[in-house]
Coordinates of N, CA and C in Angstrom, one line a residue:
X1 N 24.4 -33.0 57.2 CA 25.8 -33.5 57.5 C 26.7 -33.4 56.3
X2 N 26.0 -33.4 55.1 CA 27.1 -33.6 53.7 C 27.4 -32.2 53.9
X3 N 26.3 -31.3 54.0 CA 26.8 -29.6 53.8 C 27.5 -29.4 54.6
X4 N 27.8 -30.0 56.0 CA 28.9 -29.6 57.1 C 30.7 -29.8 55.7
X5 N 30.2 -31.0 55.8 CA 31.5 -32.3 54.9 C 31.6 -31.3 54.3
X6 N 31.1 -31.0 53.7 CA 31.9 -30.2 52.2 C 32.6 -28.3 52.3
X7 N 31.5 -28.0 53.4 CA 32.6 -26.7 54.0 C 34.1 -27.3 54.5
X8 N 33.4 -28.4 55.5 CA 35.1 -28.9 55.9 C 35.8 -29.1 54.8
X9 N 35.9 -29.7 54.2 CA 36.9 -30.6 52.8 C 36.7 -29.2 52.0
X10 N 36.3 -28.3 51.4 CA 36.6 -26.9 50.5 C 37.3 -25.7 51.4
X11 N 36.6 -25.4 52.6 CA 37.1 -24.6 53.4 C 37.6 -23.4 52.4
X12 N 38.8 -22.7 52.4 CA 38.9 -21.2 51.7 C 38.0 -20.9 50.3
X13 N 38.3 -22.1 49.6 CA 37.5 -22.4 48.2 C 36.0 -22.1 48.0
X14 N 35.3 -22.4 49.5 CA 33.8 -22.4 49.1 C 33.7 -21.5 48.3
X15 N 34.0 -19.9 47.7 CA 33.4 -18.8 47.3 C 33.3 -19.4 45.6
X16 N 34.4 -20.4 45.6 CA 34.3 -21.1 43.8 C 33.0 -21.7 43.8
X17 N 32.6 -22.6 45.0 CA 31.7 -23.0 44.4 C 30.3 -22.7 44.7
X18 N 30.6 -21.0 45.4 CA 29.1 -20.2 45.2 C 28.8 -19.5 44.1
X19 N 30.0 -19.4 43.8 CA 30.6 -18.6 41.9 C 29.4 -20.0 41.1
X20 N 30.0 -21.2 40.8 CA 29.9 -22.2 40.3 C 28.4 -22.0 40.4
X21 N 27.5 -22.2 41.4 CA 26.3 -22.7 41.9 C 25.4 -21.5 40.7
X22 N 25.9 -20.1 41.0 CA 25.0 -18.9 41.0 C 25.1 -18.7 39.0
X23 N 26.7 -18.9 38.5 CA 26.5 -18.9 37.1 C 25.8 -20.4 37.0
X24 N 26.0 -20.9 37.0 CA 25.3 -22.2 36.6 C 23.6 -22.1 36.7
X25 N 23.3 -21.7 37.6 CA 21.9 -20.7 37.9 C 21.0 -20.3 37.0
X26 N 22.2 -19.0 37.1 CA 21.8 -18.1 36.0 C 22.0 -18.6 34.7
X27 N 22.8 -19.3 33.8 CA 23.4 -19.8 32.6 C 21.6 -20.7 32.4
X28 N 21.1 -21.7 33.7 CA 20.5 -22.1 32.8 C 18.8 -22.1 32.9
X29 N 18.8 -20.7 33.7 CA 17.5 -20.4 34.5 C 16.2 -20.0 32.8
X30 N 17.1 -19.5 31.5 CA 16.4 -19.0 30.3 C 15.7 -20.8 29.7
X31 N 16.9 -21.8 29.5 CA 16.5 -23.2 29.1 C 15.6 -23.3 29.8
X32 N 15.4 -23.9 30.9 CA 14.3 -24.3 31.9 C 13.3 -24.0 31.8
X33 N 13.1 -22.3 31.7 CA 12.1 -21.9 31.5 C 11.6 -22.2 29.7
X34 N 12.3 -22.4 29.1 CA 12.0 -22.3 27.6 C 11.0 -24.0 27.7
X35 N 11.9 -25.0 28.5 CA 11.2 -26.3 28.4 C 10.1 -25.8 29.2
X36 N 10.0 -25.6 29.9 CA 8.6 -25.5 30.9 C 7.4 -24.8 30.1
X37 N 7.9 -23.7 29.3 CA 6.9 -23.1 27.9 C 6.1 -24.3 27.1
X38 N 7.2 -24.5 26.7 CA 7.0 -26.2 25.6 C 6.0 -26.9 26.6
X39 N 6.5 -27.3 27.2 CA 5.7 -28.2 28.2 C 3.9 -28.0 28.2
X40 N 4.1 -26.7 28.6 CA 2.7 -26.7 29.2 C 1.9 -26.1 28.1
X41 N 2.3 -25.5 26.9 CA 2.0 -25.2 26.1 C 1.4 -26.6 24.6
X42 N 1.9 -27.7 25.8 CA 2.2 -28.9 24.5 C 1.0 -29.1 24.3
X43 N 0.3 -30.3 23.5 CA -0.4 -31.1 22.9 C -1.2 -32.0 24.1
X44 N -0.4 -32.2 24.9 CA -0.3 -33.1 26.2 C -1.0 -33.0 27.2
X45 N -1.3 -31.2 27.5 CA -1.9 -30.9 28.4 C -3.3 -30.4 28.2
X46 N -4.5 -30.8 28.8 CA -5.9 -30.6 28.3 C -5.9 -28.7 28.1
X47 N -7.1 -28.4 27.1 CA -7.0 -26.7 27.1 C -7.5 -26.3 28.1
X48 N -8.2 -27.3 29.4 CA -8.6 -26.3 30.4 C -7.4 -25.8 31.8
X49 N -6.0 -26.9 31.4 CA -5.3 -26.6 31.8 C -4.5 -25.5 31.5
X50 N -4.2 -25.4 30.4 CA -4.0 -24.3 29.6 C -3.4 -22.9 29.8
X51 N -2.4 -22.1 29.9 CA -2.5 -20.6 30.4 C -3.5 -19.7 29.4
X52 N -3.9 -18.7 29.7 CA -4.6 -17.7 29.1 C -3.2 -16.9 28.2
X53 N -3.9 -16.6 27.1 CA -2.9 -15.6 26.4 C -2.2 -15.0 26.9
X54 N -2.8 -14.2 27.9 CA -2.2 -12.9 28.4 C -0.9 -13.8 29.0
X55 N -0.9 -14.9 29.9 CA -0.2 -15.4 30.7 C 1.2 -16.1 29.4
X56 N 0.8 -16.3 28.3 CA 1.5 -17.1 27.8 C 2.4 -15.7 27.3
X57 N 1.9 -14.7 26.9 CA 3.0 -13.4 26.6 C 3.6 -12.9 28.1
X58 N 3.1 -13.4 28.6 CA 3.7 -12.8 30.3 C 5.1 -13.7 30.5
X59 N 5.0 -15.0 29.7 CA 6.0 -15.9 30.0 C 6.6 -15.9 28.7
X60 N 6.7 -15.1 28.2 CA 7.9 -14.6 26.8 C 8.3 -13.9 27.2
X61 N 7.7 -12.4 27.9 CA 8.5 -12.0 28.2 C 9.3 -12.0 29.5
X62 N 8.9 -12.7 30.6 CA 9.9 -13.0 31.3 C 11.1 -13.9 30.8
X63 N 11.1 -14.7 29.8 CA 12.2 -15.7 29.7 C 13.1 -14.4 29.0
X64 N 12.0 -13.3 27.9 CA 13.4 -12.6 27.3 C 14.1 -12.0 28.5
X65 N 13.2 -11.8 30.1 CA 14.2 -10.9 30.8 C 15.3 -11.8 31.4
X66 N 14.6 -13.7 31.2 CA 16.2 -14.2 31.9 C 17.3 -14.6 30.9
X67 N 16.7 -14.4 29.9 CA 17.6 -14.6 29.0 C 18.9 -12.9 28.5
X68 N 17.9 -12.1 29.0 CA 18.7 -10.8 29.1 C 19.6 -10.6 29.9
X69 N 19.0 -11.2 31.1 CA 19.9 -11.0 32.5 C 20.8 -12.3 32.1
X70 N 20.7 -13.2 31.8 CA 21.6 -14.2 32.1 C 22.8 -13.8 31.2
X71 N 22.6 -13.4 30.0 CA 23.6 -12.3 29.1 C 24.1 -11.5 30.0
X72 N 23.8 -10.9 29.9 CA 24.4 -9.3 30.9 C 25.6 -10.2 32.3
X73 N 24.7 -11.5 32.8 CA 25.4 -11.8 33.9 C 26.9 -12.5 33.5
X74 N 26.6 -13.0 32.1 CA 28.0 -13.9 31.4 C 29.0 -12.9 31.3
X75 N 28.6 -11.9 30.5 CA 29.2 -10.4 30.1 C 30.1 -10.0 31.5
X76 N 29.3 -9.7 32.4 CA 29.7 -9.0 33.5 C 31.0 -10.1 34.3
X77 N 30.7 -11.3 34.5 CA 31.3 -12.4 34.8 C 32.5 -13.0 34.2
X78 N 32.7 -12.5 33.0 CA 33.7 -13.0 32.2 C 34.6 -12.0 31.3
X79 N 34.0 -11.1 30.9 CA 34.6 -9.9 30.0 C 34.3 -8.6 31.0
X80 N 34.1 -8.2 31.8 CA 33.9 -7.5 32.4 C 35.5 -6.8 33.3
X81 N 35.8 -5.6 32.7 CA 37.2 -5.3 33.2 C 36.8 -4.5 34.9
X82 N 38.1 -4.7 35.3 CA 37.6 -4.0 36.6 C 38.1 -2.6 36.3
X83 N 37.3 -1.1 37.1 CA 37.7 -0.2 37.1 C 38.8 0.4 38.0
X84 N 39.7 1.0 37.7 CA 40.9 1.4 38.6 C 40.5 2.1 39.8
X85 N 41.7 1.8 40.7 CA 41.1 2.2 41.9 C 40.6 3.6 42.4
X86 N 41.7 4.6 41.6 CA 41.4 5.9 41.8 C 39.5 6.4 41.3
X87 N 38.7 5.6 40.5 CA 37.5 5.3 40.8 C 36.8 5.0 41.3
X88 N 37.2 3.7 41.7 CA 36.3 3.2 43.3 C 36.9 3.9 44.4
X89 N 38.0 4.6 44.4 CA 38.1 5.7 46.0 C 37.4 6.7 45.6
X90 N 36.8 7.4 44.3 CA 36.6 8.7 44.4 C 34.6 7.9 44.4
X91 N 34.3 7.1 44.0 CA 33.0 6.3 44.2 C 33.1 6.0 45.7
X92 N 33.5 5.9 46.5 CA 33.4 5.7 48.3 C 33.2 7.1 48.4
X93 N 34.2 7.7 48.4 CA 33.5 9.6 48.8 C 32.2 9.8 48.4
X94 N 32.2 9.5 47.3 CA 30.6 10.3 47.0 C 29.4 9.3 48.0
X95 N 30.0 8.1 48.8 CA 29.1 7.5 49.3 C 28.0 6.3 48.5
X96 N 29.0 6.2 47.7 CA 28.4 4.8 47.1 C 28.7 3.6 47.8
X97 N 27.6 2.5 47.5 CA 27.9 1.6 48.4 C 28.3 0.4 47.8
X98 N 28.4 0.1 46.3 CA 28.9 -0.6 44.8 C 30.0 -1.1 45.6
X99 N 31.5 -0.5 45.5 CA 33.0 -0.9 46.0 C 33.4 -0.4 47.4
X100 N 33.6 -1.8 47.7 CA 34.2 -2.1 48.9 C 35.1 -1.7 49.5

């Protein structure tokens, strides 16, 4: 019932706050994962709980990929210029499916 409430009361707006939901997302999906490293990695947790090496470089380098992507996503989201249209009409001819 709140999710009904809130389409009613935003109504045209909602796309702000799928914008909102999805950078926010992505902005803090690299922290999260950085606490969750720490965490299970800590002092706290017995070594049989433990990840295996392999597992603990598996989760370096996924955080570098959300930390790459979540760059790339600020980049694209904020500094990111649009290309003129005589590009995106000649990008439709060739059958791309990128611009609308």
């Amino acid at each position: 019932m709140i999710s009904i409430g809130l389409l009613y009361i935003t109504g045209s707006q909602f796309t702000y706050i799928i914008d909102l939901a999805t950078s926010l997302s992505f902005l803090t999906a690299p922290a999260l994962a950085y606490i969750n490293y720490k965490l299970i990695t800590s002092d706290q947790v017995d070594e049989d709980f433990k990840p295996k090496k392999w597992l603990i470089y598996l989760s370096w380098i996924g955080m570098l990929f959300l930390s790459a992507f979540a760059l790339t996503f600020f980049y694209w989201r904020f500094f990111h210029v649009e290309q003129p249209s005589s590009v995106r009409s000649s990008w439709k001819r060739c059958g791309g499916g990128l611009w609308l």
